[in-house]
Short mmCIF file of C-alpha atoms in Angstrom, two decimals:
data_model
loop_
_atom_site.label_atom_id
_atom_site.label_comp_id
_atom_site.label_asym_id
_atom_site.label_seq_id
_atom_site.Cartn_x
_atom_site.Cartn_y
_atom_site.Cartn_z
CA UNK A 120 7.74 18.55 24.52
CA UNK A 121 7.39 16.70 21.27
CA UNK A 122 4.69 14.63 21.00
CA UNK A 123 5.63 10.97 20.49
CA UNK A 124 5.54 9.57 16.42
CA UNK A 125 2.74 7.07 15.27
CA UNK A 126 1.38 5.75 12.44
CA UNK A 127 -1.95 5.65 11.17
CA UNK A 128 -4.43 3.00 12.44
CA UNK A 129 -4.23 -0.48 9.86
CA UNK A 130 -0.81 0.66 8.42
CA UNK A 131 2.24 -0.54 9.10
CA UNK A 132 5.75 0.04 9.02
CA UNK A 133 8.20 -2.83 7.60
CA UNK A 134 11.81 -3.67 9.41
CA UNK A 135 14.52 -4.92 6.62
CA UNK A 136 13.32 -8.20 7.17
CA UNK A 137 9.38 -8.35 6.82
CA UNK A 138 11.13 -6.29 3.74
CA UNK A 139 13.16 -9.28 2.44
CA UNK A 140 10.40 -11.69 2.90
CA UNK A 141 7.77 -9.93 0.83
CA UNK A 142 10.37 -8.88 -1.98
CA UNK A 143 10.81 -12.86 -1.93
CA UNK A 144 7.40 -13.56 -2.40
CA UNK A 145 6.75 -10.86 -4.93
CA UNK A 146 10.28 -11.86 -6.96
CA UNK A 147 8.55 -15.41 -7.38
CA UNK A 148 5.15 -14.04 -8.33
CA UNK A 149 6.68 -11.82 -10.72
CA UNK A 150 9.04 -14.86 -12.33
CA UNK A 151 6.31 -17.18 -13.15
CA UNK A 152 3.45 -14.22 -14.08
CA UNK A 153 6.05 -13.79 -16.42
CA UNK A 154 6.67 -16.84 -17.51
CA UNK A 155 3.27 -17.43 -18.31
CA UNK A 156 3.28 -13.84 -21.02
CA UNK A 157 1.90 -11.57 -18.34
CA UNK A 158 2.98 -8.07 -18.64
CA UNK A 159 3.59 -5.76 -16.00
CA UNK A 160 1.53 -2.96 -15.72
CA UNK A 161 1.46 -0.17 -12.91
CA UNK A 162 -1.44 2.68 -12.65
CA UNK A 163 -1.58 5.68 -9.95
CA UNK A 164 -1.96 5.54 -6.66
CA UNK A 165 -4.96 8.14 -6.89
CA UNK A 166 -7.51 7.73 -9.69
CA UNK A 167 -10.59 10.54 -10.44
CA UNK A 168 -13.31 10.32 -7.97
CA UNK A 169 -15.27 9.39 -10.71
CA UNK A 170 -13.37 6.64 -11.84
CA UNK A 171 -13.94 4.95 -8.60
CA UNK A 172 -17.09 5.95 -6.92
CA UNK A 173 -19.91 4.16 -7.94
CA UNK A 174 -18.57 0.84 -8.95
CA UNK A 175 -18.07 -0.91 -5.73
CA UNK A 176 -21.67 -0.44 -4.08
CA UNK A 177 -22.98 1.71 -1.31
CA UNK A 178 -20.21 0.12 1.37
CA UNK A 179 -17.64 0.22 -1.57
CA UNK A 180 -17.90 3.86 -1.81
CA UNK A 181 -18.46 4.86 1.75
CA UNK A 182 -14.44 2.72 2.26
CA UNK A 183 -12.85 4.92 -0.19
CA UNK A 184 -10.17 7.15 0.37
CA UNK A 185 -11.19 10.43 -0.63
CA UNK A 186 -8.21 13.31 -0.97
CA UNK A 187 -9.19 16.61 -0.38
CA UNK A 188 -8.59 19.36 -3.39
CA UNK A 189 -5.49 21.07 -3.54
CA UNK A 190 -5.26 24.76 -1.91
CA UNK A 191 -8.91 26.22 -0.40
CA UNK A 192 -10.84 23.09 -0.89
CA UNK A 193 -14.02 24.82 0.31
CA UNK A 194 -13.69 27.23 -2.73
CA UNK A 195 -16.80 26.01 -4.56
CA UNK A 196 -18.71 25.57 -1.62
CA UNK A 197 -21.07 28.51 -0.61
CA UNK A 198 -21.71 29.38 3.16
CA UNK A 199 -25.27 28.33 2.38
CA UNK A 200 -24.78 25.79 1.25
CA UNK A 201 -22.55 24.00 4.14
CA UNK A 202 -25.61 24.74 6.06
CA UNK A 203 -27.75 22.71 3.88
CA UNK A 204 -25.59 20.19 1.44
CA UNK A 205 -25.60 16.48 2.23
CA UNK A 206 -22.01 14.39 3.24
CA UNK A 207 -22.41 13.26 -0.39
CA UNK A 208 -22.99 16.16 -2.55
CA UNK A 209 -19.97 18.41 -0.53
CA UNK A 210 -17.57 15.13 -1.02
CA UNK A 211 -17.72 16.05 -4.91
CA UNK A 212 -17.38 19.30 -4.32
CA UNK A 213 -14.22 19.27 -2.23
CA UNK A 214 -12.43 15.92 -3.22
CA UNK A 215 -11.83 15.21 -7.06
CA UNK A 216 -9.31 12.31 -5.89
CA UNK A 217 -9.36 9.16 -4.30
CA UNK A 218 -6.47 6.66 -3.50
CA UNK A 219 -7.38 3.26 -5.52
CA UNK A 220 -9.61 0.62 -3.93
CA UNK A 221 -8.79 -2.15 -5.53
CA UNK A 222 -6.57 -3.12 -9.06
CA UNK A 223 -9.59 -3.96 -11.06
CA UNK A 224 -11.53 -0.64 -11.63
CA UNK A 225 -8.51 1.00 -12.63
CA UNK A 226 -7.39 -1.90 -14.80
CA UNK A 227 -10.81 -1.14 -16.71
CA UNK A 228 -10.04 2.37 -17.12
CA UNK A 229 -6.55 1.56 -17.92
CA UNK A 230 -7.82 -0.89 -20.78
CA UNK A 231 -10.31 1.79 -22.48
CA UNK A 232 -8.08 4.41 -21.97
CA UNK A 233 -5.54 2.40 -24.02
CA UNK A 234 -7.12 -0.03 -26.41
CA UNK A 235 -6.50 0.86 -29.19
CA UNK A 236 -2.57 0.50 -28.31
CA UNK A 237 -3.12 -2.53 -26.87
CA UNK A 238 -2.48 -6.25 -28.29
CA UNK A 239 -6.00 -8.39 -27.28
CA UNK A 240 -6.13 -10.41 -25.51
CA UNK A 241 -3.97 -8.61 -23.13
CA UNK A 242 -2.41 -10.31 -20.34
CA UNK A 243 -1.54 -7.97 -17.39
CA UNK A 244 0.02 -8.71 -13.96
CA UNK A 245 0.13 -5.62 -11.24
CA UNK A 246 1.30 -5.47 -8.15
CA UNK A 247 0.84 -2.30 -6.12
CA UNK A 248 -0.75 -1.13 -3.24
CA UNK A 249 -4.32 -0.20 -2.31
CA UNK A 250 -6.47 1.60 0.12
CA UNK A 251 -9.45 1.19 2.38
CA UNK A 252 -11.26 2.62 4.91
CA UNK A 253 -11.93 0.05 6.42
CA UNK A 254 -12.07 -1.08 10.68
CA UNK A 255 -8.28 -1.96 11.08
CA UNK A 256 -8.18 -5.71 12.67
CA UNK A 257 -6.14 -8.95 12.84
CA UNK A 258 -5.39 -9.74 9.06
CA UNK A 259 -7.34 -6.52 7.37
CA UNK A 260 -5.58 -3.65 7.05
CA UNK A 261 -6.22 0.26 5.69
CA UNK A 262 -3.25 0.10 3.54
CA UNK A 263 -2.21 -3.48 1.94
CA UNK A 264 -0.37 -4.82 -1.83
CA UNK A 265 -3.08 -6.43 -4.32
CA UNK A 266 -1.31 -9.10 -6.80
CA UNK A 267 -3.13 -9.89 -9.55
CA UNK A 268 -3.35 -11.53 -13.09
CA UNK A 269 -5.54 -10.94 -15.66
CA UNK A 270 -6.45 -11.35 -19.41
CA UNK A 271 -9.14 -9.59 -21.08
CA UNK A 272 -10.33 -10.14 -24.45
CA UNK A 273 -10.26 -13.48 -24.22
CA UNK A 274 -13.48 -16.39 -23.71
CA UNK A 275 -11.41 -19.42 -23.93
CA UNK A 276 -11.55 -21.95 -21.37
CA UNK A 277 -7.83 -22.26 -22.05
CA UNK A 278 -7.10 -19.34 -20.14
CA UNK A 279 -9.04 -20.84 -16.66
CA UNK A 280 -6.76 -24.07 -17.02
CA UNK A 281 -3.66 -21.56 -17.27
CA UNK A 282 -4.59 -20.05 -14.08
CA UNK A 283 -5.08 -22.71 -12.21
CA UNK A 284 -1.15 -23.41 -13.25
CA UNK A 285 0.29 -20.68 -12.26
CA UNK A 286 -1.35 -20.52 -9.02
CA UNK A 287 0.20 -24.17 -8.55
CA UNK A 288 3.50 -22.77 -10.46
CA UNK A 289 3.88 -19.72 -7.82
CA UNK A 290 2.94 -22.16 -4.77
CA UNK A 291 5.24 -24.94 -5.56
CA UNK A 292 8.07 -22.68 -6.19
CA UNK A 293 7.08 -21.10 -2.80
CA UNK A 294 7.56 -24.77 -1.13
CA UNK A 295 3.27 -24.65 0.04
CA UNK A 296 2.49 -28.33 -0.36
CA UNK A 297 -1.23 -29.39 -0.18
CA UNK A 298 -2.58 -25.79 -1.34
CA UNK A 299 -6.07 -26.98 -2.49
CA UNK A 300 -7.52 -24.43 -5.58
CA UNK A 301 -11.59 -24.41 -5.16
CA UNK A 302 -13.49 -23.92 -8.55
CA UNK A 303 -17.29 -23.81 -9.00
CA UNK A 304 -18.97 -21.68 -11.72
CA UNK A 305 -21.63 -18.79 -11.55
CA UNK A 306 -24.03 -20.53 -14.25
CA UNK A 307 -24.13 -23.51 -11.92
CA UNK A 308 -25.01 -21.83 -8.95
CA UNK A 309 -27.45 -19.79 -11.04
CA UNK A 310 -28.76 -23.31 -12.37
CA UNK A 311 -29.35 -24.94 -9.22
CA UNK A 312 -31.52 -21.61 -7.78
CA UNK A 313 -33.73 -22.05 -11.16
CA UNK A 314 -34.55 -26.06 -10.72
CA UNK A 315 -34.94 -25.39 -7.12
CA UNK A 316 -37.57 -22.55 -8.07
CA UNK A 317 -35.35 -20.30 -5.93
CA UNK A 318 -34.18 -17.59 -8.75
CA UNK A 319 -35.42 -14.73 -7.34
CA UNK A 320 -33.37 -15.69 -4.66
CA UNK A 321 -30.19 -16.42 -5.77
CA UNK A 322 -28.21 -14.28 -3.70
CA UNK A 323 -29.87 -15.56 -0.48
CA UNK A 324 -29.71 -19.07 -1.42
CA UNK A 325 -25.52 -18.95 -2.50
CA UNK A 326 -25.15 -16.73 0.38
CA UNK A 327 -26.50 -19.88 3.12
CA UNK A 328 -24.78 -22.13 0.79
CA UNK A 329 -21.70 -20.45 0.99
CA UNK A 330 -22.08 -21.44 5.34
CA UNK A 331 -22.31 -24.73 5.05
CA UNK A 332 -18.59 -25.83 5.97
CA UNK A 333 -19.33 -23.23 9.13
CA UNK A 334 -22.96 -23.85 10.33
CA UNK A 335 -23.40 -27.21 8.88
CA UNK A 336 -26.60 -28.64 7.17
CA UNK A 337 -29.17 -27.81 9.47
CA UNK A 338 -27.76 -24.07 9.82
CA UNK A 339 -28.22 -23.45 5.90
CA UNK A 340 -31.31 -25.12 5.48
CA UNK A 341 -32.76 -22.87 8.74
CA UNK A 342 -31.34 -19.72 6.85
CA UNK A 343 -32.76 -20.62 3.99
CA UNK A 344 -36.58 -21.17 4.85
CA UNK A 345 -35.94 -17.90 6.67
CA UNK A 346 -35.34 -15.96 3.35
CA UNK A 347 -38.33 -17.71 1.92
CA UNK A 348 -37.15 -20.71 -0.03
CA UNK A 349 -39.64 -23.49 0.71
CA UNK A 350 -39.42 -26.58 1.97
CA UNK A 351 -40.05 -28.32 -1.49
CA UNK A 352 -36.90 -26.95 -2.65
CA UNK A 353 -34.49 -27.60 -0.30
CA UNK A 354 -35.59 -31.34 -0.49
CA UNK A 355 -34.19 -30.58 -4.32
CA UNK A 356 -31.26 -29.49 -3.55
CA UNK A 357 -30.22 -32.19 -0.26
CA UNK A 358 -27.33 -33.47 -2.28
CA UNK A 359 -25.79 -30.66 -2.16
CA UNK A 360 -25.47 -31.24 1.46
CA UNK A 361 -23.15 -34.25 0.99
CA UNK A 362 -21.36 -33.72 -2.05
CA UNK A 363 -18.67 -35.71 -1.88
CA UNK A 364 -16.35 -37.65 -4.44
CA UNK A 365 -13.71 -37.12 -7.27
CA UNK A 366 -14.20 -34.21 -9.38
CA UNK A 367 -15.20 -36.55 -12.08
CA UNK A 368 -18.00 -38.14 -10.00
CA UNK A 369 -19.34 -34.65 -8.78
CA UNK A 370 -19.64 -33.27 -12.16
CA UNK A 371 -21.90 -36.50 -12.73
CA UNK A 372 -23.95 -35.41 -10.01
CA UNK A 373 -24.62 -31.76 -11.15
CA UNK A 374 -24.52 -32.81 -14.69
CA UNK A 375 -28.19 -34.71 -13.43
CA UNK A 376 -29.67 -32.01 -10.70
CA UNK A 377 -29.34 -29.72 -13.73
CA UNK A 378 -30.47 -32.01 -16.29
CA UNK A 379 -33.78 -29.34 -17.33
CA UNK A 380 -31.34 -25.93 -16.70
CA UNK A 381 -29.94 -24.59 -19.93
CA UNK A 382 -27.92 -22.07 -18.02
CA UNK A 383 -26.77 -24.84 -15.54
CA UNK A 384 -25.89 -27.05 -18.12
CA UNK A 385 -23.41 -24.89 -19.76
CA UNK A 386 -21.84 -24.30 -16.45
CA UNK A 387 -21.28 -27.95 -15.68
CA UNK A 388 -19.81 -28.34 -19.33
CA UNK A 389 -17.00 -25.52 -19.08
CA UNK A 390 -16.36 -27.00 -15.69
CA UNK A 391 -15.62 -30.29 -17.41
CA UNK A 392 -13.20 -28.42 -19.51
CA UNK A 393 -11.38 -27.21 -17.02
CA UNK A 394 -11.50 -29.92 -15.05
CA UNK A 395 -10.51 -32.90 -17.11
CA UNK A 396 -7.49 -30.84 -18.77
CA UNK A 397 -5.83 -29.53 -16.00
CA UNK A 398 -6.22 -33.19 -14.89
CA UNK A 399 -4.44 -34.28 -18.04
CA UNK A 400 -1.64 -31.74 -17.51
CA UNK A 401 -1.34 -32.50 -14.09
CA UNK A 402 -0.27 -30.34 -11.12
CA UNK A 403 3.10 -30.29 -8.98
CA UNK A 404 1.73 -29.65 -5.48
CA UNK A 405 -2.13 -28.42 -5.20
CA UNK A 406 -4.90 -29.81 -5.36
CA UNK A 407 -7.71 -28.84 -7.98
CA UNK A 408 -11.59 -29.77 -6.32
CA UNK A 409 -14.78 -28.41 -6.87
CA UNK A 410 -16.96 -27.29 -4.27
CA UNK A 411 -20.33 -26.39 -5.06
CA UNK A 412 -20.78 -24.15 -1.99
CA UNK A 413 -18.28 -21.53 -3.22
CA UNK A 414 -20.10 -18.12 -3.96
CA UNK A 415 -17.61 -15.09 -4.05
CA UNK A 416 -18.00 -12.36 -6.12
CA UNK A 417 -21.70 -12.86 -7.21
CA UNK A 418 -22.23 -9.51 -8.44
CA UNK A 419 -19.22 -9.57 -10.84
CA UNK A 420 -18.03 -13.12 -11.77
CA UNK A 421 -19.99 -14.83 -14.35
CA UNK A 422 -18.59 -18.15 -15.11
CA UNK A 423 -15.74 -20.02 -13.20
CA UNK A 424 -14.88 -18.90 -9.59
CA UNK A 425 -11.45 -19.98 -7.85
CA UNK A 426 -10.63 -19.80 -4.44
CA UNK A 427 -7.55 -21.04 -2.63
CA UNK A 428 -7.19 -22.40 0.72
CA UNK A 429 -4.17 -23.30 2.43
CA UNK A 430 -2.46 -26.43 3.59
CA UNK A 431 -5.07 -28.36 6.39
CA UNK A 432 -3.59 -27.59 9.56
CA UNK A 433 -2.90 -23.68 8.86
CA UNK A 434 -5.44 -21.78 10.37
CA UNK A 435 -5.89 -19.30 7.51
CA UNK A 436 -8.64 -17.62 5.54
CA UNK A 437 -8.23 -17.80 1.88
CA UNK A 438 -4.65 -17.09 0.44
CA UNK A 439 -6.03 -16.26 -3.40
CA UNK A 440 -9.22 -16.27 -5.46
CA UNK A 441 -11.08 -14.90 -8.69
CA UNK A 442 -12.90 -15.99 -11.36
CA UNK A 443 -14.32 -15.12 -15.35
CA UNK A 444 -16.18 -11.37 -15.99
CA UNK A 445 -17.96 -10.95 -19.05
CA UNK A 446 -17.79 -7.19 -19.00
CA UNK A 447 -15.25 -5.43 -16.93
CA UNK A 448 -14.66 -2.75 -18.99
CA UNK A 449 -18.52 -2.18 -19.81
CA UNK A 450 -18.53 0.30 -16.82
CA UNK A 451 -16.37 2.45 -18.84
CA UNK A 452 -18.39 2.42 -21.81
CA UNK A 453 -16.08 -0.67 -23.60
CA UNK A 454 -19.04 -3.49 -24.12
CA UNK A 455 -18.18 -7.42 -24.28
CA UNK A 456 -15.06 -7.42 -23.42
CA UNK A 457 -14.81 -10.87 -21.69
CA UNK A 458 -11.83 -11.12 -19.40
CA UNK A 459 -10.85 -13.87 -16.13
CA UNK A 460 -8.06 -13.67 -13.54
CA UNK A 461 -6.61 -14.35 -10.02
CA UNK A 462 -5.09 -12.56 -6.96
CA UNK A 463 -2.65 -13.74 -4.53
CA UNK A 464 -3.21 -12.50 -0.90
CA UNK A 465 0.39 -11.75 -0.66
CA UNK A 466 -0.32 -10.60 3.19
CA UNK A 467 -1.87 -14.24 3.84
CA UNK A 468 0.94 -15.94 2.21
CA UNK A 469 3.39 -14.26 3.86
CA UNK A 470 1.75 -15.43 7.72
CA UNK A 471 1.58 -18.89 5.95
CA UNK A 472 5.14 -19.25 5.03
CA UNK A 473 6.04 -18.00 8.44
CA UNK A 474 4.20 -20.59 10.04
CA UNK A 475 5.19 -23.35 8.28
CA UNK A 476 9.26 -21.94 8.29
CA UNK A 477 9.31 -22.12 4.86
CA UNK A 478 11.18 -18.53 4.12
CA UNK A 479 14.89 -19.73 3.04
CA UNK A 480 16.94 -18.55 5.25
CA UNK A 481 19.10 -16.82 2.62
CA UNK A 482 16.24 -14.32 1.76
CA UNK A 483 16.89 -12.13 5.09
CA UNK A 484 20.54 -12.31 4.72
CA UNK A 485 22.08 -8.92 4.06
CA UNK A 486 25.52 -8.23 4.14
CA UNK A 487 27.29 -11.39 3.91
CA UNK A 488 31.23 -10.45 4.77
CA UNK A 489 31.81 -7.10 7.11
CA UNK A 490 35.51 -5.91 7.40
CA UNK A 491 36.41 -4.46 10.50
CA UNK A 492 37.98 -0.88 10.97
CA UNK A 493 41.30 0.13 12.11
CA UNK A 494 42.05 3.32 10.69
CA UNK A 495 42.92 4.90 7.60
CA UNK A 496 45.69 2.65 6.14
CA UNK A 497 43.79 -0.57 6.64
CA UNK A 498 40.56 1.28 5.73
CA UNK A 499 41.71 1.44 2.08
CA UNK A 500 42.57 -2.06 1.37
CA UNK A 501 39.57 -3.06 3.21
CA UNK A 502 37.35 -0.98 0.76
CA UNK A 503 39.70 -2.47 -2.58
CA UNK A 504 38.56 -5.77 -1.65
CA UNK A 505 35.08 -5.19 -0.81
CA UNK A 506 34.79 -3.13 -4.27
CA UNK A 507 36.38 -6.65 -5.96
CA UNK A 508 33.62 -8.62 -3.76
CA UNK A 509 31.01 -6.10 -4.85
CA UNK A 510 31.80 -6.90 -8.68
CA UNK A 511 31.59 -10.63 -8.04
CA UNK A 512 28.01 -10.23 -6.78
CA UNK A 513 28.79 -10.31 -3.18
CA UNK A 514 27.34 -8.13 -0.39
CA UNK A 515 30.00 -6.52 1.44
CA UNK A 516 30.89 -3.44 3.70
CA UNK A 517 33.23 -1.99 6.14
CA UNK A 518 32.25 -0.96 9.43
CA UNK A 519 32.11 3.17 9.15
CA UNK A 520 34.14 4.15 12.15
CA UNK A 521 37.18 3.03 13.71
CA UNK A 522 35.66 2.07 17.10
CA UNK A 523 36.46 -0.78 19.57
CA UNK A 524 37.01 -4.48 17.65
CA UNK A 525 34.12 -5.65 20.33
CA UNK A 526 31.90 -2.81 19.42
CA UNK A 527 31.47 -3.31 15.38
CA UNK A 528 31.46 -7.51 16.32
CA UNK A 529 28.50 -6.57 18.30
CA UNK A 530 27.23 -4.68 15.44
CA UNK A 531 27.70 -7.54 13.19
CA UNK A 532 26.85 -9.92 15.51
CA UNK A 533 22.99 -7.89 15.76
CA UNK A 534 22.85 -7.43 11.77
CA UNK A 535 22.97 -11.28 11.45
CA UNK A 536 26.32 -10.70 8.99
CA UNK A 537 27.32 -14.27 9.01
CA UNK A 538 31.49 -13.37 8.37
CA UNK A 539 33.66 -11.20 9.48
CA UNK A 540 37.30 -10.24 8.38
CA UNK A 541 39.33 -8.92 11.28
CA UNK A 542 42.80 -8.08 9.90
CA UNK A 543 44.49 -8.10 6.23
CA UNK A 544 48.12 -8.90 5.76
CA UNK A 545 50.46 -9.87 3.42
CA UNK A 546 47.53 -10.77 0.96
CA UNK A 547 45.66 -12.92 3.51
CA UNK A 548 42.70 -12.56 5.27
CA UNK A 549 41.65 -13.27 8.70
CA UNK A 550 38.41 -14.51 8.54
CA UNK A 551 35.90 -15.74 11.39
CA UNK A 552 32.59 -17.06 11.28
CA UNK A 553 30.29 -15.48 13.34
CA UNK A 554 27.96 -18.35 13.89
CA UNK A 555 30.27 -21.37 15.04
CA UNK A 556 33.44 -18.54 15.99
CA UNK A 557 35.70 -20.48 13.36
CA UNK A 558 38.62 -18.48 12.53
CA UNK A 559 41.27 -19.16 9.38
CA UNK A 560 43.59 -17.26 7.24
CA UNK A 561 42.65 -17.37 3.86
CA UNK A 562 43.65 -15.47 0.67
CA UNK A 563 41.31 -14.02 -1.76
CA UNK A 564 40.04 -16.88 -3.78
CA UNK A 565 39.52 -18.82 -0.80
CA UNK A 566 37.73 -16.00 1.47
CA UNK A 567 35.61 -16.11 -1.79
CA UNK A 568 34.78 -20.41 -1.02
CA UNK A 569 34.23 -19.47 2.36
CA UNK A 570 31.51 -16.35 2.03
CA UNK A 571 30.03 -18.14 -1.11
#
């Protein structure tokens, strides 16, 4: 007996409709990238082994999909050797492939491999999928789409104000009112460690920072004292704790904790530049704050960081983030080459729209007119009109077989195809509406009202 079909663990299949919704998403996302001069770019769903390994730490590398060579793939592996050779050392031996962890890396290797055809600054949008190996649970999956914007070759500010539009572009369009888009900066967070006399410590000190919204005041400043910050220092940094306001009157407050901080300094200036001109240009639905506690992507980002949450009252991690790299493609051997961009958690967005029913219902409509089937003679004019309908844009088919009028309504009925034509004569059409059971004869032009 067969054995029954599955799918791996943390992928998933898609029905027609998930389908719809996503391709709704995505068209949207791919509109206003587009609008905004990004250019679509689309790299392979398995990059070298060395192209990956290596540049996403220790847990980076141990999540990666390796794929096994082609044909004997113990070939260059001696008997003795299996006996002795480490998990490590035999992966390079038998896998010189891995399916892509994330967009960035290969971006990288796509932008030395090709500069010198490309146009700097180069503004890219991809959307594709990637792969982890990571423990499948709710919301993280093995297998999942990555859509993100970048530009590269670039250190104007200009370019962190333009991001912060078209998130607000793409969520607007979307109908997500009250998305709120975080910003901090690196040099900030970097500045605050050194006037707290906590640099050696920066990653411990953002990293307790990062908890306050979860474990509150006391819960950071325990954390902290037990990674060795003293006691004087946290009495430095105590606003932090409260740091409430407008943007405007926050920046005032940083602007004099990190008064004697060069680095600081400069962080709280190109925050003001973001700041006060996306305020000037105004948004159409999100909400643009700064939150001081926002620490993602330490070992990469090194100016402005973005995260964005969604609408209070959606129980939801964030829906996109990113943030300003001063040398992505350095790994590659490309030096100071200064890019910034964003991802949307297309997955997230997707479970928010859904939740709030804000997925038009037009998006999972398929077929919108099905002709029913009575044999050959009607058959044919049935398929001349749908092939008129089908050149006007419409979606339109004939049921296949000529089975029982009750059977292909059911079928209909369980497709959600909102019309139906049961009978053509003389030129006229009888139409019924599945939904309310409204039936009329109509001719062409007006079966064309009625469908549109």
């Amino acid at each position: 007996m067969a054995s029954k079909p599955s799918i791996p663990k943390g992928t998933r299949d898609f029905s027609p409709v998930e389908v719809s919704k996503r391709n709704y998403i995505i068209s949207i996302m791919r509109t206003h990238f587009e609008k905004y001069g990004y250019q679509p770019i689309e790299t392979p769903s398995f990059e070298n082994s060395d192209t990956l390994m290596g540049k996403y730490g220790e847990e980076g590398d141990r999540l990666i999909f390796k794929i096994l060579n082609s044909g004997d793939y113990l070939d260059k592996v001696s008997s003795e050797e299996l006996q002795t050779i480490n998990y490590k050392q035999l992966t390079g031996k038998i896998s010189e492939k891995a399916l892509r962890y994330d967009l960035t890396v290969p971006f990288a290797r796509y932008v030395v491999q090709h500069q010198n055809e490309i146009e700097f600054p180069f503004k890219r949008y991809q959307i594709q999928p990637v792969w982890r190996a990571d423990r499948p649970q709710k919301g993280r999956f093995r297998e999942f789409f990555q859509c993100d914007a970048d530009v590269v070759g670039s250190t104007s500010l200009w370019q962190e104000v333009e991001l912060v539009q078209l998130y607000d572009s793409v969520f607007a369009e979307l109908g997500l009112n009250g998305v709120t888009i975080k910003i901090n900066n690196r040099k900030i967070l970097s500045g605050i460690a050194e006037v707290i006399g906590a640099s050696d410590k920066l990653i411990d000190f953002t990293v307790a920072l990062d908890k306050l919204d979860k474990i509150g005041a006391d819960g950071v400043k325990k954390e902290m004292l037990e990674k060795g910050i003293s006691e004087e220092a946290l009495v430095k940094v105590q606003p932090l704790f409260n740091f409430t306001g407008s943007i405007e009157e926050k920046i005032e407050k940083l602007s004099a904790l990190l008064s004697s901080s060069e680095e600081g300094m400069k962080g709280v200036e190109e925050l003001r530049f973001i700041c006060d001109n996306v305020s000037k240009l105004g948004l159409q639905k999100a909400v643009l704050d700064l939150d001081v506690t926002l620490a993602r992507g330490l070992n990469y980002y090194t100016g402005a960081i973005f995260e964005v949450a969604a609408p209070k009252g959606v129980a939801m991690g964030s829906i996109g983030g990113g943030g300003r790299y001063d040398d992505l493609t350095g790994i590659f051997g490309l030096k100071n080459m200064s890019g910034v961009g964003i991802s949307f958690g297309l997955d997230r967005i997707y479970l928010v729209l859904e939740e709030l029913n804000l997925f038009p219902e037009t998006v999972t409509t398929s077929t919108k007119v099905m002709f029913l089937n009575f044999g050959e003679s009607q058959a044919f004019e049935a398929m001349q009109t749908i092939k008129k309908l089908r050149g006007l844009n419409f979606k339109a088919e004939m049921y296949p077989d000529a089975a029982k009028v009750e059977k292909q309504f059911k079928h209909a009925e369980r497709r959600g195809i909102p019309f139906v034509v049961k009978e053509i004569l003389d030129g006229m059409f009888t139409l019924k509406n599945i939904t309310s059971g409204e039936q009329t004869e109509v001719s062409f032009d007006s079966l064309i009202e009625k469908i549109g």
